[in-house]
Structures are given as C-alpha cells and as structure tokens.
mmCIF file of N, CA, C and O in Angstrom:
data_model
loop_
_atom_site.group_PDB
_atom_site.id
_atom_site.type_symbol
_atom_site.label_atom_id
_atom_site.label_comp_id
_atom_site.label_asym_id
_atom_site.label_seq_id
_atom_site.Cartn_x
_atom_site.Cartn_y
_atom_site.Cartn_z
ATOM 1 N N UNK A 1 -26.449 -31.337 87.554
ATOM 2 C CA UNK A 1 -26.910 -30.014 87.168
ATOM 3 C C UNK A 1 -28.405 -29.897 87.437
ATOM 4 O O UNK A 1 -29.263 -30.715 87.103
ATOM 5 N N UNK A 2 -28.563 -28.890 88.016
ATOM 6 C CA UNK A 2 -30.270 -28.350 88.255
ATOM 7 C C UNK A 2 -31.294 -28.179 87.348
ATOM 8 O O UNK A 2 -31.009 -27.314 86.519
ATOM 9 N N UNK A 3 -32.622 -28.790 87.161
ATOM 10 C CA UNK A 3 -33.175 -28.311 85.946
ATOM 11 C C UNK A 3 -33.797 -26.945 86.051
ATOM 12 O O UNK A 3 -34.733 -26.594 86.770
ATOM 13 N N UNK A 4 -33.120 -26.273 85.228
ATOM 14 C CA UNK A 4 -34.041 -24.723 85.312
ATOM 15 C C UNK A 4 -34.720 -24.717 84.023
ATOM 16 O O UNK A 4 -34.508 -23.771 83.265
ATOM 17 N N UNK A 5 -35.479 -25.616 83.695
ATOM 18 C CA UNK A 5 -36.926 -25.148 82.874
ATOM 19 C C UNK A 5 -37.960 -24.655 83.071
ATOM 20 O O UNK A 5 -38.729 -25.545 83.433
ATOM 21 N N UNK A 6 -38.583 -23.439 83.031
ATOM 22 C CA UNK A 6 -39.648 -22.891 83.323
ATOM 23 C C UNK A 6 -40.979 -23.947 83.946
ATOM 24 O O UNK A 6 -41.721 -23.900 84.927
ATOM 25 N N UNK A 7 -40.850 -24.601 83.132
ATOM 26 C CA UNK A 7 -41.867 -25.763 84.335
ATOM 27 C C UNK A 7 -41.970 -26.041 85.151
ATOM 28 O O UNK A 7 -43.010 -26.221 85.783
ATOM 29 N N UNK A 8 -40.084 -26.291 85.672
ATOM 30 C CA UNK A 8 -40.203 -26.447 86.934
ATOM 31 C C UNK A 8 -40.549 -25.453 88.383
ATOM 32 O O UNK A 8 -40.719 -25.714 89.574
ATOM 33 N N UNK A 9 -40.547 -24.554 87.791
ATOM 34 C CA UNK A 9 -40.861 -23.645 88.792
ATOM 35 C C UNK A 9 -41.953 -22.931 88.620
ATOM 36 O O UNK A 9 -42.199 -22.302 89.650
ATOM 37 N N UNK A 10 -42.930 -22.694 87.552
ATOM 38 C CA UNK A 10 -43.797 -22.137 87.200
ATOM 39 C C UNK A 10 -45.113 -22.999 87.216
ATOM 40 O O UNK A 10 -46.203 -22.436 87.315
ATOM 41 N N UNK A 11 -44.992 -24.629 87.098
ATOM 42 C CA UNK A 11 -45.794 -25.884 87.232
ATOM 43 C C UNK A 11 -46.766 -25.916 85.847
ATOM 44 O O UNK A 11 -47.941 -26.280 85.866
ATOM 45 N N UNK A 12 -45.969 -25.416 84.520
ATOM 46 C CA UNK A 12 -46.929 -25.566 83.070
ATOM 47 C C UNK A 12 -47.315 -26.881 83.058
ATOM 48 O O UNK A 12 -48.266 -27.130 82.318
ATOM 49 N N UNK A 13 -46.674 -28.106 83.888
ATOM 50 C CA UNK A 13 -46.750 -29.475 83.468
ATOM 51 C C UNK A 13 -48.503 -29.927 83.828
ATOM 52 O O UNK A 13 -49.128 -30.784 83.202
ATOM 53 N N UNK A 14 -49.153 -28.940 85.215
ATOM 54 C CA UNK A 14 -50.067 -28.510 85.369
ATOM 55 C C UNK A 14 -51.142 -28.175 84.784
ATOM 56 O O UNK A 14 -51.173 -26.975 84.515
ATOM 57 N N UNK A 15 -51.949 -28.703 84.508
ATOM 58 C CA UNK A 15 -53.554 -27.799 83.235
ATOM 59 C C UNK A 15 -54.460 -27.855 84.077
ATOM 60 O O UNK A 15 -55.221 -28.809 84.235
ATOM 61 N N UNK A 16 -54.452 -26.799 84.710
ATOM 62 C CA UNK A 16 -56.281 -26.475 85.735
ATOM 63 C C UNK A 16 -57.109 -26.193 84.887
ATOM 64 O O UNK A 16 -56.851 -25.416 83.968
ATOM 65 N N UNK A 17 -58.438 -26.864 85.062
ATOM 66 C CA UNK A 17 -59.421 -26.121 83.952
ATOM 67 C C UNK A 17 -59.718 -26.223 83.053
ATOM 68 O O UNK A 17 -59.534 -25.265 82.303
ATOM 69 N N UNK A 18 -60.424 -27.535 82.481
ATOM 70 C CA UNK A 18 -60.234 -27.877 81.032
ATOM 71 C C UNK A 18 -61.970 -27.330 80.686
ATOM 72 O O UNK A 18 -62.555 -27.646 79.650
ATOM 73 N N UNK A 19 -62.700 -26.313 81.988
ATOM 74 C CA UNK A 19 -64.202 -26.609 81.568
ATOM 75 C C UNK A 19 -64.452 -25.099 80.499
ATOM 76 O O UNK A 19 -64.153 -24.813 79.339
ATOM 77 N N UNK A 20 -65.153 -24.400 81.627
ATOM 78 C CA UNK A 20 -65.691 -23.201 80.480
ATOM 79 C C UNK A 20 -64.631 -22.620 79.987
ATOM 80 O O UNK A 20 -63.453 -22.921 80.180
ATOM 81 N N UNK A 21 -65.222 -21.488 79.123
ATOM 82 C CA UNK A 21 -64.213 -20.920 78.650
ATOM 83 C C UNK A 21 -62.867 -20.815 78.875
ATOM 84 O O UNK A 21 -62.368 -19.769 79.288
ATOM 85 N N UNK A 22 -62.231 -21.810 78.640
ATOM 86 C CA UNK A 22 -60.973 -22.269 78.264
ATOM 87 C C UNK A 22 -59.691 -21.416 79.482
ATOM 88 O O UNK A 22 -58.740 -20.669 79.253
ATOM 89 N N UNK A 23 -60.217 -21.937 80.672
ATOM 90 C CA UNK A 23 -59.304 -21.444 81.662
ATOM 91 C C UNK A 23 -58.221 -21.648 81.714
ATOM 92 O O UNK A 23 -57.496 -20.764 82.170
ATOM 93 N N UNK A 24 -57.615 -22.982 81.241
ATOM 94 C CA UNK A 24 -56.373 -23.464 81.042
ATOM 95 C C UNK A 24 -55.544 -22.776 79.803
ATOM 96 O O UNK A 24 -54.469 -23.329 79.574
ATOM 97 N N UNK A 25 -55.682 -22.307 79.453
ATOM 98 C CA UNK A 25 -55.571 -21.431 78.134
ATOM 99 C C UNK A 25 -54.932 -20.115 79.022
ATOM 100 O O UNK A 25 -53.796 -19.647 79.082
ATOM 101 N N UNK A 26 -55.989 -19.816 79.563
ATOM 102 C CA UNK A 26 -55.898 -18.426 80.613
ATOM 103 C C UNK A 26 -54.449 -18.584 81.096
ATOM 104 O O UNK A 26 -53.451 -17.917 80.825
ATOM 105 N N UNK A 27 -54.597 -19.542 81.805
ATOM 106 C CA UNK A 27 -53.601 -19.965 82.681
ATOM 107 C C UNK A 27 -52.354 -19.964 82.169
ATOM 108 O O UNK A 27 -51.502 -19.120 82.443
ATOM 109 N N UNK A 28 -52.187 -21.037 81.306
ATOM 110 C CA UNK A 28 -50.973 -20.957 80.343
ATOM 111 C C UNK A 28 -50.345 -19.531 79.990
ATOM 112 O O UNK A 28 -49.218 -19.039 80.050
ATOM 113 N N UNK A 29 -51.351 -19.193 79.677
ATOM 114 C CA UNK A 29 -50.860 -17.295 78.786
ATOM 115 C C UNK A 29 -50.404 -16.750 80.037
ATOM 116 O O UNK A 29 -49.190 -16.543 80.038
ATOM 117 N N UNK A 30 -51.064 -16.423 81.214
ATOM 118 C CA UNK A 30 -50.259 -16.196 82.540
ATOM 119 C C UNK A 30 -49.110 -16.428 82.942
ATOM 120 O O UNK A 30 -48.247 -15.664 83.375
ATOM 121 N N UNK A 31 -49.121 -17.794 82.748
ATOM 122 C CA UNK A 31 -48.007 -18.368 82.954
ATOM 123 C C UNK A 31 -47.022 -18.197 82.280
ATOM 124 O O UNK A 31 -46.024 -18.574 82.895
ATOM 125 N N UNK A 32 -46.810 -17.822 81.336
ATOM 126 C CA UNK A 32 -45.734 -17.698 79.927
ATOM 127 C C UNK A 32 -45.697 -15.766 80.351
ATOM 128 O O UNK A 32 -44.658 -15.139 80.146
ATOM 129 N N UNK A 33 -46.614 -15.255 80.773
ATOM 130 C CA UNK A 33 -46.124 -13.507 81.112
ATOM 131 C C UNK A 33 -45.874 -13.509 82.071
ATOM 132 O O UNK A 33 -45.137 -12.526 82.151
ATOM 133 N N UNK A 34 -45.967 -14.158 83.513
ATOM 134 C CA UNK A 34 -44.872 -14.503 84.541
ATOM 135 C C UNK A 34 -43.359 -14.786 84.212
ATOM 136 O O UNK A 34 -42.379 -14.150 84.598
ATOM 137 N N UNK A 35 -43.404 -15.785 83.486
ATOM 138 C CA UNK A 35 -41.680 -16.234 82.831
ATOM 139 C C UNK A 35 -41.344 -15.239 82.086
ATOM 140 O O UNK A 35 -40.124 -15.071 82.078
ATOM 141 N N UNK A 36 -42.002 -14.417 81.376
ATOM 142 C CA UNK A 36 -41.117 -13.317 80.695
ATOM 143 C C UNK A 36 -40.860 -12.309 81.583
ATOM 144 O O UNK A 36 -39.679 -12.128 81.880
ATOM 145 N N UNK A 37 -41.789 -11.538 82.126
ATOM 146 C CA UNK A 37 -41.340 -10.559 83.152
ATOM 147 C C UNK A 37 -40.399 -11.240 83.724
ATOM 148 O O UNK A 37 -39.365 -10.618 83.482
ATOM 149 N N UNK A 38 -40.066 -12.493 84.569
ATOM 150 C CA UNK A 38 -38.694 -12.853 85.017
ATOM 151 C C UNK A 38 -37.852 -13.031 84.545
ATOM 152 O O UNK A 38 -36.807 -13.144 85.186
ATOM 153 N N UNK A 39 -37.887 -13.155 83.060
ATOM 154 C CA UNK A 39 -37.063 -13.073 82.327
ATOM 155 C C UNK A 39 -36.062 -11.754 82.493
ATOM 156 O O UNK A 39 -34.871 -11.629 82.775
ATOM 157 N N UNK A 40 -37.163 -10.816 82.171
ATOM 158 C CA UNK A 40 -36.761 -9.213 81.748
ATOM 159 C C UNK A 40 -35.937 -9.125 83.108
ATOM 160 O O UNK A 40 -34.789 -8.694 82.991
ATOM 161 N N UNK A 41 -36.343 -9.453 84.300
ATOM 162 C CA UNK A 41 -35.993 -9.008 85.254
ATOM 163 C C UNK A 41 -34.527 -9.777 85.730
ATOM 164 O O UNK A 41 -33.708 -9.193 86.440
ATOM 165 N N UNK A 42 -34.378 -10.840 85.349
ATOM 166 C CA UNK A 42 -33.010 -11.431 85.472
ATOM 167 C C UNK A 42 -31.997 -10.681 84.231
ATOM 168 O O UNK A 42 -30.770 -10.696 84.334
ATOM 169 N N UNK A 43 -32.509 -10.219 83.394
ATOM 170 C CA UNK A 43 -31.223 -9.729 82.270
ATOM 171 C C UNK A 43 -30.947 -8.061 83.005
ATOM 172 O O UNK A 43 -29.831 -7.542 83.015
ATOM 173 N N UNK A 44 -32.078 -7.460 83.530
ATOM 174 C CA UNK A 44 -31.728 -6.203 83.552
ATOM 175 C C UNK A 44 -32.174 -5.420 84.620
ATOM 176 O O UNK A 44 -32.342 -4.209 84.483
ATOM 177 N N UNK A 45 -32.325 -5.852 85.396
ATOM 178 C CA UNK A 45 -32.473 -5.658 87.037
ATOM 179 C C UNK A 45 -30.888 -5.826 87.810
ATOM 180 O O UNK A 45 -30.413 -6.923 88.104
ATOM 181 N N UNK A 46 -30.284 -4.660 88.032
ATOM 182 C CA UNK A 46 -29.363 -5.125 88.733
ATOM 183 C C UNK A 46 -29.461 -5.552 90.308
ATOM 184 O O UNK A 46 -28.710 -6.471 90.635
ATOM 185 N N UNK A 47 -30.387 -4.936 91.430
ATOM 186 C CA UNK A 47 -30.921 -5.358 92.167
ATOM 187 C C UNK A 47 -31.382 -6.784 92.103
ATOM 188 O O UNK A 47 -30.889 -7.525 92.953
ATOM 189 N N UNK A 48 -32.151 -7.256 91.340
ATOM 190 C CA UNK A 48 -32.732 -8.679 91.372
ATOM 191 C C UNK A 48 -31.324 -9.404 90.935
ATOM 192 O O UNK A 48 -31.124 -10.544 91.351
ATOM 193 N N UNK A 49 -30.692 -8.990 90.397
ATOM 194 C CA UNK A 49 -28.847 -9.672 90.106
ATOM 195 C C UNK A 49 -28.246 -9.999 91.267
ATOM 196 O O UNK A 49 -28.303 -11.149 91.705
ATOM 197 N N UNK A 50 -27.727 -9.207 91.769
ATOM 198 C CA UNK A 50 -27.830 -9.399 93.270
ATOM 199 C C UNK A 50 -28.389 -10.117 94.179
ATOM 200 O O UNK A 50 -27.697 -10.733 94.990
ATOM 201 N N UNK A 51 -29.574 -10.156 94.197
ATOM 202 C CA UNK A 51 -30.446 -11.119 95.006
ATOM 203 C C UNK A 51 -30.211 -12.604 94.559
ATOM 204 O O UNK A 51 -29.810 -13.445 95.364
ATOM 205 N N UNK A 52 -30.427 -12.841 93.486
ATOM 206 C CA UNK A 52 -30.076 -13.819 92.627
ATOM 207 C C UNK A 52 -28.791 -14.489 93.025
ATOM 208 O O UNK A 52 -28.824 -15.715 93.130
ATOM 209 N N UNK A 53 -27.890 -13.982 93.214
ATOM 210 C CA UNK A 53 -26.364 -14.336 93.575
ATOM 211 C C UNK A 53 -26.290 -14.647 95.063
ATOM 212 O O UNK A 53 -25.343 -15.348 95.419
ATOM 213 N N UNK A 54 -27.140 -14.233 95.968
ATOM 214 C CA UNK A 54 -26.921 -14.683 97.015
ATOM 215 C C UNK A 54 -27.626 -16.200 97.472
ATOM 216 O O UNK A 54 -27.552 -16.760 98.566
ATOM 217 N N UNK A 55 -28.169 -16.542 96.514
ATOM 218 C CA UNK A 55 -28.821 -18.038 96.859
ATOM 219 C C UNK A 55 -28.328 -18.793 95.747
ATOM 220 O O UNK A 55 -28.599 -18.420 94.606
ATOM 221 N N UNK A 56 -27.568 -19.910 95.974
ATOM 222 C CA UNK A 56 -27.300 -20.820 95.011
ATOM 223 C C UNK A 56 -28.370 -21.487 94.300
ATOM 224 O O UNK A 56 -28.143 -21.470 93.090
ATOM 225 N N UNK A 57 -29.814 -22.263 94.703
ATOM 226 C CA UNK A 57 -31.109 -22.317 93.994
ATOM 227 C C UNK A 57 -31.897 -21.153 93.827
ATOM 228 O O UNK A 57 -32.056 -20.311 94.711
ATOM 229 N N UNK A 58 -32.290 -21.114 92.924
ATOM 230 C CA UNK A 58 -33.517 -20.133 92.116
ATOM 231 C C UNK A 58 -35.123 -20.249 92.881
ATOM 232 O O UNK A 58 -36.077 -19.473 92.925
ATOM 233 N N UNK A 59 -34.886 -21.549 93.410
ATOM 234 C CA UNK A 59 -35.998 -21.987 94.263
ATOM 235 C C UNK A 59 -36.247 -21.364 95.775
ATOM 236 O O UNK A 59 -37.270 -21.191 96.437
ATOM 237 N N UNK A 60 -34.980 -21.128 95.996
ATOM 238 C CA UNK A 60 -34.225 -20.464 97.605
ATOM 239 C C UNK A 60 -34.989 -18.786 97.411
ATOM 240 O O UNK A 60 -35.509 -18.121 98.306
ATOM 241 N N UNK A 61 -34.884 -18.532 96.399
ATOM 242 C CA UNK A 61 -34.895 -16.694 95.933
ATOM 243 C C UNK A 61 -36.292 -16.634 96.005
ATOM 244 O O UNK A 61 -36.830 -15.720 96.630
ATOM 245 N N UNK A 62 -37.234 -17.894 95.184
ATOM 246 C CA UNK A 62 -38.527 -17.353 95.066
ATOM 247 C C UNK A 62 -39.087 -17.591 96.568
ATOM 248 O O UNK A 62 -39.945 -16.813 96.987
ATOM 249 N N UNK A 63 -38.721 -18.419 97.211
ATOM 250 C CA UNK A 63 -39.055 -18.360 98.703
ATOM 251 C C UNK A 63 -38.848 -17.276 99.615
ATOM 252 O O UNK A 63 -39.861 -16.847 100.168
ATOM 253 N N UNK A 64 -37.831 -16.782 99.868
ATOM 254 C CA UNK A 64 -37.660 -15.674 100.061
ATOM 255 C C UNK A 64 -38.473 -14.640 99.671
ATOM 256 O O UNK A 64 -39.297 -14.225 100.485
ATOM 257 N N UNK A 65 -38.385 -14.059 98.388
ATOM 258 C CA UNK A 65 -39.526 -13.115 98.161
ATOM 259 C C UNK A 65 -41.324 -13.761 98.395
ATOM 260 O O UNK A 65 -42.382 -13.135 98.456
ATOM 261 N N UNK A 66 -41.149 -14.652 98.445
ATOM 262 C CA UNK A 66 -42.833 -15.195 98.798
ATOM 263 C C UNK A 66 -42.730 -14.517 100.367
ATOM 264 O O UNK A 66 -43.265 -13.411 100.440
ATOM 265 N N UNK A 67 -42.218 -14.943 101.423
ATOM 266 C CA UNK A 67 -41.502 -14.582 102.658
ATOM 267 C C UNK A 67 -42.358 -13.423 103.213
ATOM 268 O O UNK A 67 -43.288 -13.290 104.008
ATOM 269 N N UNK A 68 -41.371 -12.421 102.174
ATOM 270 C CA UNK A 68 -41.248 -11.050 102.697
ATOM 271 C C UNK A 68 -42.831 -11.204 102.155
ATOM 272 O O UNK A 68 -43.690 -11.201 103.036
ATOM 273 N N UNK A 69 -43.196 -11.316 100.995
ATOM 274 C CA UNK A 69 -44.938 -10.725 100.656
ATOM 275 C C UNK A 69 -45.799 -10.786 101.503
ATOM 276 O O UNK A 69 -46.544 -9.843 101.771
ATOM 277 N N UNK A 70 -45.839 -12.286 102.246
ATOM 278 C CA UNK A 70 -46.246 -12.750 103.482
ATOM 279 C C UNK A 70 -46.232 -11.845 104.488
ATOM 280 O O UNK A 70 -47.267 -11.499 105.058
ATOM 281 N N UNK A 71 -45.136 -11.419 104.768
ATOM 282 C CA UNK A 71 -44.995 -10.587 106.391
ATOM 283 C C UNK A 71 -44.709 -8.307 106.094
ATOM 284 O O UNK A 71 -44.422 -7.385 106.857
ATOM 285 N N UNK A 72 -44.924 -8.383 105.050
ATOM 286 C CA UNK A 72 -44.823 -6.774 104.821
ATOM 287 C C UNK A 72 -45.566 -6.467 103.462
ATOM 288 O O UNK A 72 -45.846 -7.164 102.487
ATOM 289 N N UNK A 73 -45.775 -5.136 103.792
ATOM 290 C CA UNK A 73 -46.330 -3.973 102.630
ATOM 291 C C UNK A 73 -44.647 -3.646 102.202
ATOM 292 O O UNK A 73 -43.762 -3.107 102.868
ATOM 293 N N UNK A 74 -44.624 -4.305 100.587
ATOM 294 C CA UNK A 74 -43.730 -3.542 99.901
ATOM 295 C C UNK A 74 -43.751 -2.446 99.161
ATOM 296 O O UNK A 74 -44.576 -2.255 98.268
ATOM 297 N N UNK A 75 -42.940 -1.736 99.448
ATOM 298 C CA UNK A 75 -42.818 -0.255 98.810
ATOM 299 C C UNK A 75 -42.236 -0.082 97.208
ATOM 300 O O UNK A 75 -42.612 0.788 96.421
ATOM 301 N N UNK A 76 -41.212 -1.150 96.936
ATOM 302 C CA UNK A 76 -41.045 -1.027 95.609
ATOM 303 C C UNK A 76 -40.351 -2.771 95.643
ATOM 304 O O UNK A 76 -40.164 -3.587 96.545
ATOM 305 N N UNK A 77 -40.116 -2.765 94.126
ATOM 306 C CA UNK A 77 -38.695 -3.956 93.840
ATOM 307 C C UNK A 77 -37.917 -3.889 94.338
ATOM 308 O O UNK A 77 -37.534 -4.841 95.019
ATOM 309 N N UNK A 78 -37.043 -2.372 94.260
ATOM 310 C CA UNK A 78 -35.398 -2.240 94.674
ATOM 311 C C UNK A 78 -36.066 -2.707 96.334
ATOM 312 O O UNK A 78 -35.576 -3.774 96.705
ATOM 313 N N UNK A 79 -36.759 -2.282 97.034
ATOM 314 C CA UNK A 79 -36.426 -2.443 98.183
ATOM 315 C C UNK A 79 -36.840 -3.667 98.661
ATOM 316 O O UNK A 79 -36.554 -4.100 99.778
ATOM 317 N N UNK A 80 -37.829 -4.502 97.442
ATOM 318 C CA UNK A 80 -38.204 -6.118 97.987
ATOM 319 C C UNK A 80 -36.702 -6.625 98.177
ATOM 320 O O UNK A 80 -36.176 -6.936 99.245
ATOM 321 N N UNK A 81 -36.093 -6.642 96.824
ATOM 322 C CA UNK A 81 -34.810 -6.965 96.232
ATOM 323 C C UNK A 81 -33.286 -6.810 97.906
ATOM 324 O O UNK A 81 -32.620 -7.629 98.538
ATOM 325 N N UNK A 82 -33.439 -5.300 97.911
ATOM 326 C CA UNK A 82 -32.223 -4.586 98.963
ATOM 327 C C UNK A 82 -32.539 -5.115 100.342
ATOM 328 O O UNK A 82 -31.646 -5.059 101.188
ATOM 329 N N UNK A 83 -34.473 -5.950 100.861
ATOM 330 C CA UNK A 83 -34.213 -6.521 101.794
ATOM 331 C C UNK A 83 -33.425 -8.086 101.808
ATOM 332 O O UNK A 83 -32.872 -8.592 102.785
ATOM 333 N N UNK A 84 -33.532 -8.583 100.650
ATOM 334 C CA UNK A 84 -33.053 -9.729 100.357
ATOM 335 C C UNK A 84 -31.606 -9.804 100.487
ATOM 336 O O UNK A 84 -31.057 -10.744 101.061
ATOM 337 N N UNK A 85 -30.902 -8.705 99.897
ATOM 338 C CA UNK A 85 -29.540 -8.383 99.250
ATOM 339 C C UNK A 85 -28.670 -8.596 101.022
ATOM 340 O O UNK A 85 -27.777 -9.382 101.339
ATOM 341 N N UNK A 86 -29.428 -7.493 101.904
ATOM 342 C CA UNK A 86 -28.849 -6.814 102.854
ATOM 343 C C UNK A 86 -29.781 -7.195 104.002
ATOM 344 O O UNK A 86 -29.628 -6.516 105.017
ATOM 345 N N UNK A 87 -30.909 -8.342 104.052
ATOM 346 C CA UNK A 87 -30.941 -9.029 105.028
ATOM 347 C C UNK A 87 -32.136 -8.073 105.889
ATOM 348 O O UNK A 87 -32.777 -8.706 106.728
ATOM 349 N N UNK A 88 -32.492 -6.500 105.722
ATOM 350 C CA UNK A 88 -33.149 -5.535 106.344
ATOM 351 C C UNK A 88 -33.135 -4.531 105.399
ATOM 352 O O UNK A 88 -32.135 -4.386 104.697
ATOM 353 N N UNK A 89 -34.315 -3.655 105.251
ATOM 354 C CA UNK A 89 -34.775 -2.849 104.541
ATOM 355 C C UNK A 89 -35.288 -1.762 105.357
ATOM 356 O O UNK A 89 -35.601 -2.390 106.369
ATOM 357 N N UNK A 90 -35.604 -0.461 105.607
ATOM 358 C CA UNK A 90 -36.540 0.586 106.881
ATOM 359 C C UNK A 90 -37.600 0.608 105.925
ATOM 360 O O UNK A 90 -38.750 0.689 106.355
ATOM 361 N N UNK A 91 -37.299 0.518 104.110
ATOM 362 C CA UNK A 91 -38.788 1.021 103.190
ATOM 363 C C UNK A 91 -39.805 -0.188 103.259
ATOM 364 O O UNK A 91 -40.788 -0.307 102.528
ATOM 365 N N UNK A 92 -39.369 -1.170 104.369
ATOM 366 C CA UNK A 92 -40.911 -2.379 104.051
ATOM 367 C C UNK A 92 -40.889 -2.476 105.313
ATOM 368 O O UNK A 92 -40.014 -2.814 106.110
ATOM 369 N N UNK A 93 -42.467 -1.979 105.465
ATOM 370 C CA UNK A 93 -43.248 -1.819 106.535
ATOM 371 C C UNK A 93 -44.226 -3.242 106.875
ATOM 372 O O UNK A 93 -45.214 -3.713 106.310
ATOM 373 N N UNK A 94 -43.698 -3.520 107.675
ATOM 374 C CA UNK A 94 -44.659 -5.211 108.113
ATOM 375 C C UNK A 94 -45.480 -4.687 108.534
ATOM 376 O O UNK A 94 -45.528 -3.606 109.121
ATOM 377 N N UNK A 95 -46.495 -5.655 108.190
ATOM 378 C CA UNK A 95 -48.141 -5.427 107.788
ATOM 379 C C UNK A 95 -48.761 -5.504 109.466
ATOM 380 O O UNK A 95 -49.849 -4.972 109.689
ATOM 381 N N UNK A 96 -48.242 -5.973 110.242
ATOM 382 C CA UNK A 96 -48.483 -5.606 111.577
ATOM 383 C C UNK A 96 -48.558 -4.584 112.569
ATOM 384 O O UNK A 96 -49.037 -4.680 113.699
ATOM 385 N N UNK A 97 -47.876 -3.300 111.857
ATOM 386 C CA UNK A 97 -47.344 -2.374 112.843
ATOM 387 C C UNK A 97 -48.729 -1.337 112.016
ATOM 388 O O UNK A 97 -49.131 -1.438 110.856
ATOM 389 N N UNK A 98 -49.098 -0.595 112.862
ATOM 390 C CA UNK A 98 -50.285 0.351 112.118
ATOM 391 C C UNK A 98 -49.683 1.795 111.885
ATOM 392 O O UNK A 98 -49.073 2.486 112.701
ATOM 393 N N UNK A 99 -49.958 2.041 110.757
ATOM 394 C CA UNK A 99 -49.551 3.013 109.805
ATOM 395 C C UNK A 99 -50.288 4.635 110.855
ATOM 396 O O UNK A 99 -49.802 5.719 111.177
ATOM 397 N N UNK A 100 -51.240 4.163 111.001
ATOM 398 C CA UNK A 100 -51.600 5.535 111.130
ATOM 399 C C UNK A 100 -51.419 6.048 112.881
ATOM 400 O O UNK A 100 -51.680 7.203 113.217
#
C-alpha cells in the first residue's frame, strides 16, 4: 500500500529556515493551507475527481498539473482539470503563441 501522508508529498519532514523571523513556521502554516485546499478540492471538485481517477498515483496527477503550469496560461481549474481529464483543452492557451 502507498503512503499517502501529507508529508509525503508536501515535504513537512523538511524545516527551511530556522533564522529570522521564524520562516519555518511560515512555511509549515503554508504548508498545512496547501493540504487543506487539496483537501477541499478532492471531497468536492468533481472535475479534480475525475482527474484524480485517471492516474493510479497521486504523485502522477501532481506532475501533470505541474506540466501544464509549465507550458500554458490557465484559464480556470475546470479547464486545468478537463485538460487532464480529456488529454486537450482550446481554454489553455500555451504561453508561446502571442495573444495579441
């Protein structure tokens, strides 16, 4: 079985920053409102449900969306999500092609 503890994918095991004002602190608290928003977003996102289901690791999904951030201007979730789902999206415009 896979460990899905927030550590492992989020790297709390990690403490950057033990100097000024208490960056690691910072960090942590970041880190813990990253895992909840993914939280929220795995219970009630049906789009991100979806996405989710098409990769057997959780690790596979966040790569993917790292991916797309990399190579396009996203227009929303549903459509980060619907390029994932369906492989092509027309609402994410890669950051290469000029807008104007």
């Amino acid at each position: 079985m896979r460990d899905e503890r927030p550590s492992r994918y989020y790297h709390l095991e990690h403490n950057y920053g033990h100097g000024k004002k208490h960056l690691s602190t910072v960090f942590a608290t970041l880190m813990m409102l990253t895992f909840l928003i993914d939280q929220v977003q795995e219970l009630c996102c049906r789009y991100f449900q979806e996405a989710r289901r098409s990769y057997r690791a959780k690790v596979r999904l966040w790569e993917r969306i790292r991916a797309h951030f990399a190579i396009s201007l996203i227009d929303s979730w549903e459509s980060l999500y619907a390029a994932i789902i369906w492989h092509t999206d027309p609402s994410i415009t890669p950051i290469w092609q000029d807008s104007g």
